[in-house]
Amino acid sequence: MISRKHFLFGLIFASLFGGLIALGGFHLVYTPEEGIKSFDQVQPVKFTSNFDTASIAVPDGLNFVHAAEVTMPSVVHIRSTFNGSGHTASRNPLDEMFRDYFGDRFREREGQQRRGRSTGSGVIISGNGYIVTNNHVIDNADDIEVLLNDNRTYAAKIVGTDPTTDLALLKIEESNLPYLTFGDSDDLRIGEWVLAVGNPFEFRSTVTAGIVSQKARNINILRDRSGLQIEAFIQTDAAVNPGNSGGALVDLKGRLVGINTAIATHTGSFEGYSFAVPASLVNKIMDDLLEFGVVQRALLGVNITDVNAQLAEDQGLEILTGIFIMRVNEGSAAFDAGIQEGDVITKVGDVDVKNVAELQEQIARRRPGDKVEITYVRDGDLKSVLTTLKNTQGNTEIVEARNSVVIEGATFEEISAEEQEALGIDGGAKLSDVGNGKWSDAGIDEGFIVTSIDKQVIRNVQDLRNALLNKSGGTLIEGIYPNGDEAFYGIGW
């Protein structure tokens, strides 16, 4: 009989022997892990599925990589500063209406002087340094600095501006720059992918994506004394914020299809929709500014409104889309072509137009003297007529560039270098048309050249405008007449 002592000893021995066997078996199938030298050693997770992800990768032409790589080197950062000697940097009407969504403009008081700064974006459109941006980014700027994508910095000069489309052409002195080619914004389709590239919130070279939400959109953002503003925006849902203004809207081939200009917002930041001037219009405006220094604006010479269901019912129209003519200006292109009040325009050339924005864009893309066929409906009949477009002066001549400003009914212009030399003055603003108002009431005659206001030197019409901005009380106006007679006047504001 086995004693209890021997039984316990055997049980312990069996347990130890079994453990040794298990441990030996584990070492036969296990290789000790070496020390970790990189997280790559512990993170190469592989799935057992043989699913080939390459078959669902977004192919070239449908992703955004190529367009972004092409566009970013050609989009610049623009910094405009407003210095002056005691004058106040003025704000564009866009700034007042929209709290300057795109300029990120701010003011800082230094003693009794006020300085301003505006930042935005621009797009290089030629290798020799021409840049397109929004007019409200550089409006009234004393100095304009352009920062390239590769961090090179240049001083820029203004070649020309067009407030009616909120566009401006700048020039920097450089060659062999990367630039974007113009695409055909007419070919854009609703739902098509586009990229917005700019410098929002000072974040350089930012790319966002969206689709074309609508075309020829009028949002009533532009204001111009002439009433000739053009709004036929491309609407997208690409994110655009303060600083994007003047930046590029491109298609997936990296072609420029628009200049980002505005957003619909209640807060000043992006809330879902942005708006760009279409490239086909941009191209024409830039060509005009390059060749003439001023936009050659073609006009049909009519007062118009969109056709809608209510208007169609009131006027007995048989169509629900088109542009209804409320009035034809005497002596205008439309008047000469026999177009009448009550006609409904449906086509310009071979392009169908359904609303005022589309019609205005098509006409604005032409120059005075251009002939274009206008198709319209009169009394239910479809008609067409060839019209010769006219300029703002009512003729077909080329309009010469002239930097002028109208203040209180008086028109001021720049003076020539020859006149400055003859009179021994350094700049000034010449009164070319007195008109009715404070200037004529003060007894100032045409030809008077303003050289200072309240002892502040006036070198050009922009200085004049800035000096008189928000003026109040009595103002001392000093200057000289073309015959050399110096004079001074007091004007109350």
Coordinates of C-alpha atoms in Angstrom, one line a residue:
M1 CA 0.0 0.0 0.0
I2 CA 1.4 3.4 -1.1
S3 CA 1.8 5.7 1.8
R4 CA 0.3 9.2 1.8
K5 CA 3.8 10.7 1.7
H6 CA 4.8 8.8 -1.4
F7 CA 1.5 9.8 -3.1
L8 CA 2.0 13.5 -2.6
F9 CA 5.6 13.2 -3.8
G10 CA 4.5 11.5 -7.0
L11 CA 1.8 14.1 -7.6
I12 CA 4.3 16.9 -7.4
F13 CA 6.8 15.1 -9.6
A14 CA 4.1 14.5 -12.3
S15 CA 3.1 18.2 -12.2
L16 CA 6.7 19.3 -12.7
F17 CA 7.4 16.8 -15.4
G18 CA 4.2 17.9 -17.3
G19 CA 5.2 21.6 -17.0
L20 CA 8.7 20.8 -18.4
I21 CA 7.2 19.0 -21.4
A22 CA 4.8 22.0 -22.1
L23 CA 7.6 24.5 -21.8
G24 CA 9.8 22.5 -24.1
G25 CA 7.1 22.2 -26.7
F26 CA 6.5 26.0 -26.6
H27 CA 10.2 26.7 -27.3
L28 CA 10.0 24.4 -30.3
V29 CA 7.4 26.6 -32.0
Y30 CA 8.3 30.1 -30.7
T31 CA 11.1 32.5 -31.7
P32 CA 12.0 35.2 -29.2
E33 CA 11.2 38.8 -30.3
E34 CA 14.1 41.1 -30.7
G35 CA 14.1 44.7 -29.4
I36 CA 11.8 47.2 -31.3
K37 CA 13.9 49.7 -33.3
S38 CA 11.0 51.4 -35.3
F39 CA 7.3 51.6 -35.2
D40 CA 7.2 50.3 -38.7
Q41 CA 8.1 46.9 -37.1
V42 CA 4.9 46.8 -35.1
Q43 CA 2.5 48.6 -37.6
P44 CA 2.7 46.8 -40.9
V45 CA -0.8 45.5 -40.4
K46 CA -1.9 43.4 -43.4
F47 CA -5.4 42.1 -44.1
T48 CA -6.0 38.6 -45.2
S49 CA -8.3 39.8 -48.1
N50 CA -6.8 39.7 -51.6
F51 CA -8.9 42.7 -52.6
D52 CA -7.0 44.9 -55.1
T53 CA -7.5 48.6 -54.1
A54 CA -5.7 49.7 -57.3
S55 CA -8.9 49.0 -59.2
I56 CA -10.8 51.7 -57.4
A57 CA -8.1 54.3 -57.2
V58 CA -9.3 57.7 -58.7
P59 CA -7.6 57.8 -62.1
D60 CA -5.7 60.8 -63.5
G61 CA -8.1 63.4 -64.9
L62 CA -10.6 62.7 -62.1
N63 CA -8.5 63.5 -59.0
F64 CA -7.3 66.9 -58.0
V65 CA -3.5 66.3 -57.8
H66 CA -2.6 67.5 -61.3
A67 CA -4.8 70.6 -61.1
A68 CA -3.4 71.6 -57.7
E69 CA 0.3 71.1 -58.8
V70 CA -0.3 73.2 -61.9
T71 CA -2.1 76.0 -60.2
M72 CA -0.3 76.6 -56.9
P73 CA 2.9 78.1 -58.4
S74 CA 0.9 80.6 -60.4
V75 CA -1.3 81.9 -57.5
V76 CA 0.3 84.8 -55.6
H77 CA -0.3 86.6 -52.3
I78 CA -1.1 90.3 -52.6
R79 CA -0.5 92.8 -49.8
S80 CA -1.8 96.4 -50.4
T81 CA -0.8 99.2 -48.0
F82 CA -2.4 102.6 -47.6
N83 CA 0.1 105.1 -46.4
G84 CA -0.5 108.7 -47.2
S85 CA 0.4 111.8 -45.3
G86 CA -2.5 112.3 -42.9
H87 CA -5.1 111.0 -45.3
T88 CA -7.5 108.2 -44.6
A89 CA -7.3 105.0 -46.7
S90 CA -10.7 104.7 -48.3
R91 CA -12.8 101.6 -48.4
N92 CA -14.3 100.1 -51.4
P93 CA -18.1 99.8 -51.4
L94 CA -17.6 96.0 -51.3
D95 CA -15.9 96.3 -48.0
E96 CA -18.7 98.3 -46.5
M97 CA -21.4 95.9 -47.7
F98 CA -19.6 92.7 -46.9
R99 CA -17.2 93.6 -44.0
D100 CA -14.4 92.9 -46.5
Y101 CA -14.8 89.1 -46.7
F102 CA -11.8 88.8 -49.0
G103 CA -9.4 91.6 -48.3
D104 CA -8.9 90.9 -44.6
R105 CA -8.3 94.6 -44.5
F106 CA -7.6 96.3 -41.2
R107 CA -6.7 99.7 -39.9
E108 CA -4.3 100.8 -37.3
R109 CA -4.0 104.3 -36.0
E110 CA -0.5 105.9 -35.7
G111 CA -0.7 109.3 -34.0
Q112 CA -3.1 111.4 -36.2
Q113 CA -2.4 109.3 -39.3
R114 CA -4.3 106.2 -40.3
R115 CA -2.7 103.3 -42.2
G116 CA -4.4 100.5 -43.8
R117 CA -3.6 97.1 -45.2
S118 CA -5.4 94.8 -47.5
T119 CA -4.4 91.2 -48.4
G120 CA -5.8 88.9 -51.0
S121 CA -4.7 86.7 -53.9
G122 CA -3.8 87.0 -57.6
V123 CA -3.1 84.8 -60.6
I124 CA -0.1 85.1 -62.9
I125 CA -1.4 85.0 -66.5
S126 CA 1.8 85.6 -68.4
G127 CA 5.5 84.6 -67.9
N128 CA 6.6 88.3 -68.0
G129 CA 4.7 89.2 -64.8
Y130 CA 1.1 90.2 -65.5
I131 CA -1.3 89.3 -62.7
V132 CA -5.1 89.4 -62.5
T133 CA -6.8 90.1 -59.2
N134 CA -9.9 91.8 -57.8
N135 CA -10.2 95.5 -57.9
H136 CA -11.3 95.6 -54.3
V137 CA -8.1 94.0 -53.2
I138 CA -5.9 96.9 -54.5
D139 CA -8.4 99.8 -54.7
N140 CA -6.8 103.0 -53.5
A141 CA -3.6 101.3 -52.5
D142 CA -0.4 103.3 -52.2
D143 CA 1.9 100.3 -52.4
I144 CA 1.3 96.8 -53.7
E145 CA 3.5 93.9 -52.8
V146 CA 3.3 90.5 -54.5
L147 CA 4.6 87.4 -52.8
L148 CA 5.2 84.4 -55.1
N149 CA 4.6 80.8 -54.1
D150 CA 8.4 80.3 -53.9
N151 CA 8.7 83.3 -51.4
R152 CA 10.1 85.8 -53.9
T153 CA 8.7 89.3 -53.3
Y154 CA 8.1 92.1 -55.8
A155 CA 6.6 95.6 -55.9
A156 CA 3.6 95.7 -58.4
K157 CA 2.2 98.5 -60.4
I158 CA -1.4 98.8 -61.5
V159 CA -1.9 98.5 -65.3
G160 CA -5.6 99.1 -65.2
T161 CA -8.8 98.5 -63.2
D162 CA -12.4 97.8 -63.9
P163 CA -14.8 98.3 -61.0
T164 CA -17.8 97.2 -63.1
T165 CA -16.4 93.7 -63.0
D166 CA -14.2 94.1 -59.9
L167 CA -11.1 93.1 -61.8
A168 CA -7.6 94.6 -62.0
L169 CA -4.4 94.0 -63.9
L170 CA -1.1 94.3 -62.1
K171 CA 2.5 94.0 -63.4
I172 CA 5.7 92.9 -61.7
E173 CA 9.1 93.1 -63.3
E174 CA 10.2 89.4 -63.8
S175 CA 10.4 86.8 -66.5
N176 CA 9.9 83.1 -67.0
L177 CA 7.2 83.0 -64.3
P178 CA 4.8 80.0 -64.1
Y179 CA 1.4 81.1 -65.3
L180 CA -2.1 79.7 -65.8
T181 CA -3.8 79.5 -69.2
F182 CA -7.3 80.6 -69.7
G183 CA -9.9 77.9 -69.9
D184 CA -13.3 78.3 -71.6
S185 CA -15.8 79.0 -68.8
D186 CA -18.6 78.6 -71.3
D187 CA -17.8 74.9 -71.4
L188 CA -18.2 74.5 -67.6
R189 CA -21.2 72.3 -66.7
I190 CA -23.2 72.4 -63.6
G191 CA -21.9 69.6 -61.3
E192 CA -18.4 69.7 -62.7
W193 CA -15.5 69.6 -60.2
V194 CA -13.4 72.8 -59.8
L195 CA -10.7 73.9 -57.4
A196 CA -10.3 77.2 -55.6
V197 CA -6.7 78.2 -54.9
G198 CA -5.7 81.3 -52.8
N199 CA -4.5 82.6 -49.5
P200 CA -7.4 82.5 -47.0
F201 CA -6.7 83.9 -43.5
E202 CA -3.0 84.3 -44.6
F203 CA -2.8 80.5 -45.1
R204 CA -0.6 80.5 -48.2
S205 CA -1.4 78.3 -51.2
T206 CA -4.6 76.7 -50.0
V207 CA -6.5 74.4 -52.3
T208 CA -10.2 73.6 -51.8
A209 CA -12.6 71.6 -54.1
G210 CA -16.2 71.9 -55.0
I211 CA -18.6 71.6 -57.9
V212 CA -20.1 74.2 -60.2
S213 CA -23.4 74.9 -58.5
Q214 CA -24.8 77.4 -61.1
K215 CA -23.6 79.8 -63.8
A216 CA -24.5 83.5 -64.6
R217 CA -25.5 84.2 -61.1
N218 CA -26.3 87.8 -60.1
I219 CA -26.0 88.4 -56.3
N220 CA -26.2 92.3 -56.4
I221 CA -22.8 92.8 -54.8
L222 CA -21.1 95.2 -57.2
R223 CA -21.9 98.9 -57.2
D224 CA -20.8 101.4 -59.7
R225 CA -21.8 105.0 -60.3
S226 CA -22.4 104.4 -64.0
G227 CA -24.8 101.5 -63.3
L228 CA -22.8 99.3 -65.7
Q229 CA -21.7 96.6 -63.2
I230 CA -21.6 93.1 -64.6
E231 CA -22.6 90.1 -62.4
A232 CA -22.6 86.8 -64.2
F233 CA -20.8 84.8 -61.5
I234 CA -19.9 81.1 -61.5
Q235 CA -21.4 79.8 -58.3
T236 CA -19.5 76.9 -56.6
D237 CA -19.4 75.2 -53.2
A238 CA -15.6 75.3 -53.0
A239 CA -14.6 76.7 -49.7
V240 CA -13.5 80.4 -50.1
N241 CA -12.7 82.7 -47.2
P242 CA -11.1 86.1 -46.4
G243 CA -7.9 86.3 -48.4
N244 CA -9.1 84.1 -51.3
S245 CA -10.3 87.2 -53.3
G246 CA -8.6 87.4 -56.6
G247 CA -7.4 83.8 -56.5
A248 CA -7.9 81.1 -59.1
L249 CA -10.9 78.9 -59.9
V250 CA -9.6 76.1 -62.1
D251 CA -10.9 72.9 -63.8
L252 CA -9.3 69.5 -63.3
K253 CA -6.9 70.2 -66.1
G254 CA -5.5 73.2 -64.2
R255 CA -7.0 75.8 -66.6
L256 CA -8.2 79.1 -65.2
V257 CA -12.0 79.2 -65.4
G258 CA -12.7 82.0 -63.0
I259 CA -11.4 84.6 -60.5
N260 CA -12.9 84.1 -57.0
T261 CA -14.6 87.3 -55.9
A262 CA -17.4 86.9 -53.4
I263 CA -19.2 84.6 -51.0
A264 CA -22.7 84.4 -49.7
T265 CA -22.5 84.8 -45.9
H266 CA -24.0 86.2 -42.8
T267 CA -20.8 85.9 -40.7
G268 CA -18.0 87.1 -43.1
S269 CA -16.7 83.5 -43.5
F270 CA -17.6 80.7 -45.9
E271 CA -21.1 79.3 -45.4
G272 CA -21.5 77.1 -48.5
Y273 CA -21.3 79.1 -51.7
S274 CA -18.7 81.2 -53.4
F275 CA -18.7 83.2 -56.6
A276 CA -16.2 83.7 -59.4
V277 CA -16.0 86.0 -62.4
P278 CA -16.0 83.7 -65.4
A279 CA -12.7 83.4 -67.3
S280 CA -14.2 84.3 -70.7
L281 CA -15.1 87.7 -69.3
V282 CA -11.8 88.0 -67.4
N283 CA -9.8 87.3 -70.5
K284 CA -11.5 90.1 -72.4
I285 CA -11.1 92.6 -69.6
M286 CA -7.4 91.8 -69.2
D287 CA -6.8 92.2 -72.9
D288 CA -8.5 95.6 -72.8
L289 CA -6.5 96.8 -69.9
L290 CA -3.3 95.5 -71.4
E291 CA -3.9 97.2 -74.8
F292 CA -5.8 100.3 -73.9
G293 CA -5.4 100.8 -70.1
V294 CA -9.2 101.0 -69.9
V295 CA -12.0 98.6 -70.6
Q296 CA -13.7 99.0 -74.0
R297 CA -17.2 98.6 -72.8
A298 CA -19.8 97.7 -75.4
L299 CA -23.4 98.6 -74.8
L300 CA -26.7 97.6 -76.4
G301 CA -28.5 100.6 -74.9
V302 CA -31.6 99.1 -73.3
N303 CA -33.3 98.9 -69.9
I304 CA -34.1 95.3 -69.2
T305 CA -35.4 92.8 -66.7
D306 CA -35.8 89.1 -66.4
V307 CA -39.0 87.4 -67.8
N308 CA -40.9 85.5 -65.2
A309 CA -44.4 84.0 -64.9
Q310 CA -45.9 87.2 -63.5
L311 CA -44.3 89.4 -66.1
A312 CA -45.4 87.0 -68.9
E313 CA -49.0 87.2 -67.6
D314 CA -49.0 91.0 -67.3
Q315 CA -47.4 91.5 -70.8
G316 CA -49.2 88.7 -72.5
L317 CA -46.0 86.9 -73.4
E318 CA -45.9 83.3 -74.7
I319 CA -42.5 82.5 -73.2
L320 CA -41.3 82.3 -69.6
T321 CA -37.6 82.9 -70.0
G322 CA -35.6 85.7 -71.7
I323 CA -34.8 89.4 -71.2
F324 CA -37.7 91.8 -71.5
I325 CA -36.9 95.2 -72.9
M326 CA -38.5 98.0 -70.8
R327 CA -37.0 100.9 -72.7
V328 CA -34.7 101.5 -75.6
N329 CA -32.3 104.5 -75.3
E330 CA -32.5 106.8 -78.3
G331 CA -29.5 106.7 -80.5
S332 CA -28.3 103.4 -79.0
A333 CA -27.2 100.3 -80.8
A334 CA -30.6 98.7 -80.1
F335 CA -32.4 101.8 -81.3
D336 CA -30.5 101.9 -84.6
A337 CA -31.2 98.2 -85.1
G338 CA -35.0 98.7 -84.7
I339 CA -35.3 96.8 -81.4
Q340 CA -38.4 98.0 -79.5
E341 CA -39.8 98.2 -76.0
G342 CA -41.7 94.9 -75.2
D343 CA -39.3 92.7 -77.3
V344 CA -37.9 89.7 -75.5
I345 CA -34.2 88.9 -76.3
T346 CA -33.5 85.2 -76.3
K347 CA -30.1 84.9 -78.1
V348 CA -26.9 86.9 -78.6
G349 CA -25.0 85.5 -81.6
D350 CA -25.3 81.8 -81.3
V351 CA -25.6 81.8 -77.5
D352 CA -29.0 81.3 -75.8
V353 CA -29.6 83.9 -73.0
K354 CA -32.2 83.2 -70.4
N355 CA -31.7 86.1 -68.0
V356 CA -30.2 89.6 -67.6
A357 CA -26.8 88.3 -66.3
E358 CA -26.3 86.1 -69.3
L359 CA -27.1 88.9 -71.7
Q360 CA -24.9 91.4 -70.0
E361 CA -22.0 88.9 -69.9
Q362 CA -22.3 88.2 -73.7
I363 CA -22.4 91.9 -74.6
A364 CA -19.6 92.8 -72.1
R365 CA -17.3 90.3 -73.8
R366 CA -17.4 92.4 -77.0
R367 CA -16.0 95.8 -77.9
P368 CA -17.7 98.9 -79.3
G369 CA -18.0 98.6 -83.1
D370 CA -18.5 94.8 -82.9
K371 CA -21.4 93.5 -84.9
V372 CA -23.6 90.9 -83.2
E373 CA -26.9 89.2 -84.2
I374 CA -29.6 89.7 -81.6
T375 CA -32.5 87.2 -81.6
Y376 CA -35.8 88.3 -80.0
V377 CA -39.5 87.6 -79.8
R378 CA -42.0 90.3 -80.8
D379 CA -45.8 89.5 -80.7
G380 CA -45.0 85.8 -80.6
D381 CA -42.8 85.9 -83.7
L382 CA -39.1 85.1 -83.6
K383 CA -36.9 87.7 -85.2
S384 CA -33.2 88.5 -85.5
V385 CA -31.3 91.7 -86.4
L386 CA -27.6 92.6 -86.8
T387 CA -26.6 95.3 -84.3
T388 CA -23.4 97.4 -84.1
L389 CA -22.5 97.9 -80.4
K390 CA -21.6 101.3 -79.1
N391 CA -19.4 102.7 -76.3
T392 CA -20.5 104.6 -73.2
Q393 CA -20.2 107.9 -75.2
G394 CA -22.7 106.6 -77.8
N395 CA -20.3 105.9 -80.6
T396 CA -18.0 103.1 -81.8
E397 CA -14.7 104.8 -81.2
I398 CA -12.0 103.4 -78.9
V399 CA -12.2 105.0 -75.4
E400 CA -8.8 106.4 -74.2
A401 CA -7.6 105.7 -70.7
R402 CA -8.2 108.7 -68.4
N403 CA -7.8 108.5 -64.7
S404 CA -10.5 110.8 -63.4
V405 CA -12.7 111.2 -60.4
V406 CA -16.0 113.1 -59.8
I407 CA -16.3 114.8 -56.4
E408 CA -19.4 116.9 -55.5
G409 CA -20.3 117.4 -59.2
A410 CA -16.8 118.4 -60.3
T411 CA -14.5 116.2 -62.5
F412 CA -10.8 116.0 -61.8
E413 CA -8.1 114.5 -64.1
E414 CA -4.4 113.8 -63.9
I415 CA -2.2 116.4 -65.5
S416 CA 0.5 115.7 -68.0
A417 CA 4.2 115.7 -67.3
E418 CA 4.6 118.5 -69.8
E419 CA 2.1 120.7 -67.9
Q420 CA 3.8 120.0 -64.6
E421 CA 7.2 121.0 -66.0
A422 CA 5.8 124.2 -67.5
L423 CA 4.2 125.2 -64.3
G424 CA 7.0 124.0 -62.1
I425 CA 4.8 121.7 -60.0
D426 CA 5.1 118.1 -58.9
G427 CA 1.7 116.6 -59.7
G428 CA -1.8 117.8 -58.9
A429 CA -5.4 117.1 -59.8
K430 CA -6.9 119.2 -62.6
L431 CA -10.5 120.4 -62.6
S432 CA -11.7 119.5 -66.1
D433 CA -15.4 120.1 -65.5
V434 CA -16.8 122.2 -62.7
G435 CA -20.5 121.1 -62.8
N436 CA -22.9 122.2 -60.1
G437 CA -21.8 121.9 -56.5
K438 CA -19.4 123.1 -53.9
W439 CA -16.6 123.8 -56.3
S440 CA -18.6 126.1 -58.6
D441 CA -20.2 127.7 -55.5
A442 CA -16.7 128.5 -54.3
G443 CA -15.9 130.3 -57.6
I444 CA -13.3 127.9 -58.8
D445 CA -12.9 127.8 -62.6
E446 CA -12.2 125.0 -65.0
G447 CA -8.5 124.3 -65.5
F448 CA -7.6 124.9 -61.8
I449 CA -5.0 122.4 -60.6
V450 CA -5.3 121.4 -56.9
T451 CA -1.9 121.1 -55.4
S452 CA -2.7 120.9 -51.7
I453 CA -5.6 120.5 -49.3
D454 CA -5.2 121.7 -45.8
K455 CA -1.5 121.8 -46.4
Q456 CA -1.5 118.2 -47.5
V457 CA 0.3 117.7 -50.9
I458 CA -1.9 116.5 -53.7
R459 CA 0.0 114.7 -56.5
N460 CA -2.8 112.9 -58.3
V461 CA -6.6 112.4 -58.3
Q462 CA -6.3 109.5 -55.9
D463 CA -4.6 111.8 -53.4
L464 CA -7.4 114.3 -54.0
R465 CA -10.1 111.7 -53.4
N466 CA -8.4 110.3 -50.3
A467 CA -7.8 113.8 -48.8
L468 CA -11.5 114.7 -49.1
L469 CA -12.8 111.4 -47.8
N470 CA -14.9 112.0 -44.7
K471 CA -13.9 115.7 -44.6
S472 CA -16.0 118.0 -42.5
G473 CA -15.9 121.7 -41.8
G474 CA -13.9 124.3 -43.6
T475 CA -11.2 123.1 -46.0
L476 CA -8.4 125.1 -47.6
I477 CA -7.9 124.3 -51.3
E478 CA -4.6 125.6 -52.9
G479 CA -3.5 125.4 -56.4
I480 CA -2.6 127.0 -59.7
Y481 CA -4.2 127.9 -63.0
P482 CA -2.7 127.0 -66.4
N483 CA -1.6 130.6 -66.9
G484 CA 0.5 130.4 -63.8
D485 CA -1.8 132.3 -61.4
E486 CA -1.8 130.8 -58.0
A487 CA -5.0 130.8 -56.0
F488 CA -6.6 129.4 -52.8
Y489 CA -10.2 128.8 -51.8
G490 CA -12.2 127.8 -48.8
I491 CA -14.9 125.1 -49.1
G492 CA -17.2 123.9 -46.4
W493 CA -17.9 120.1 -46.2

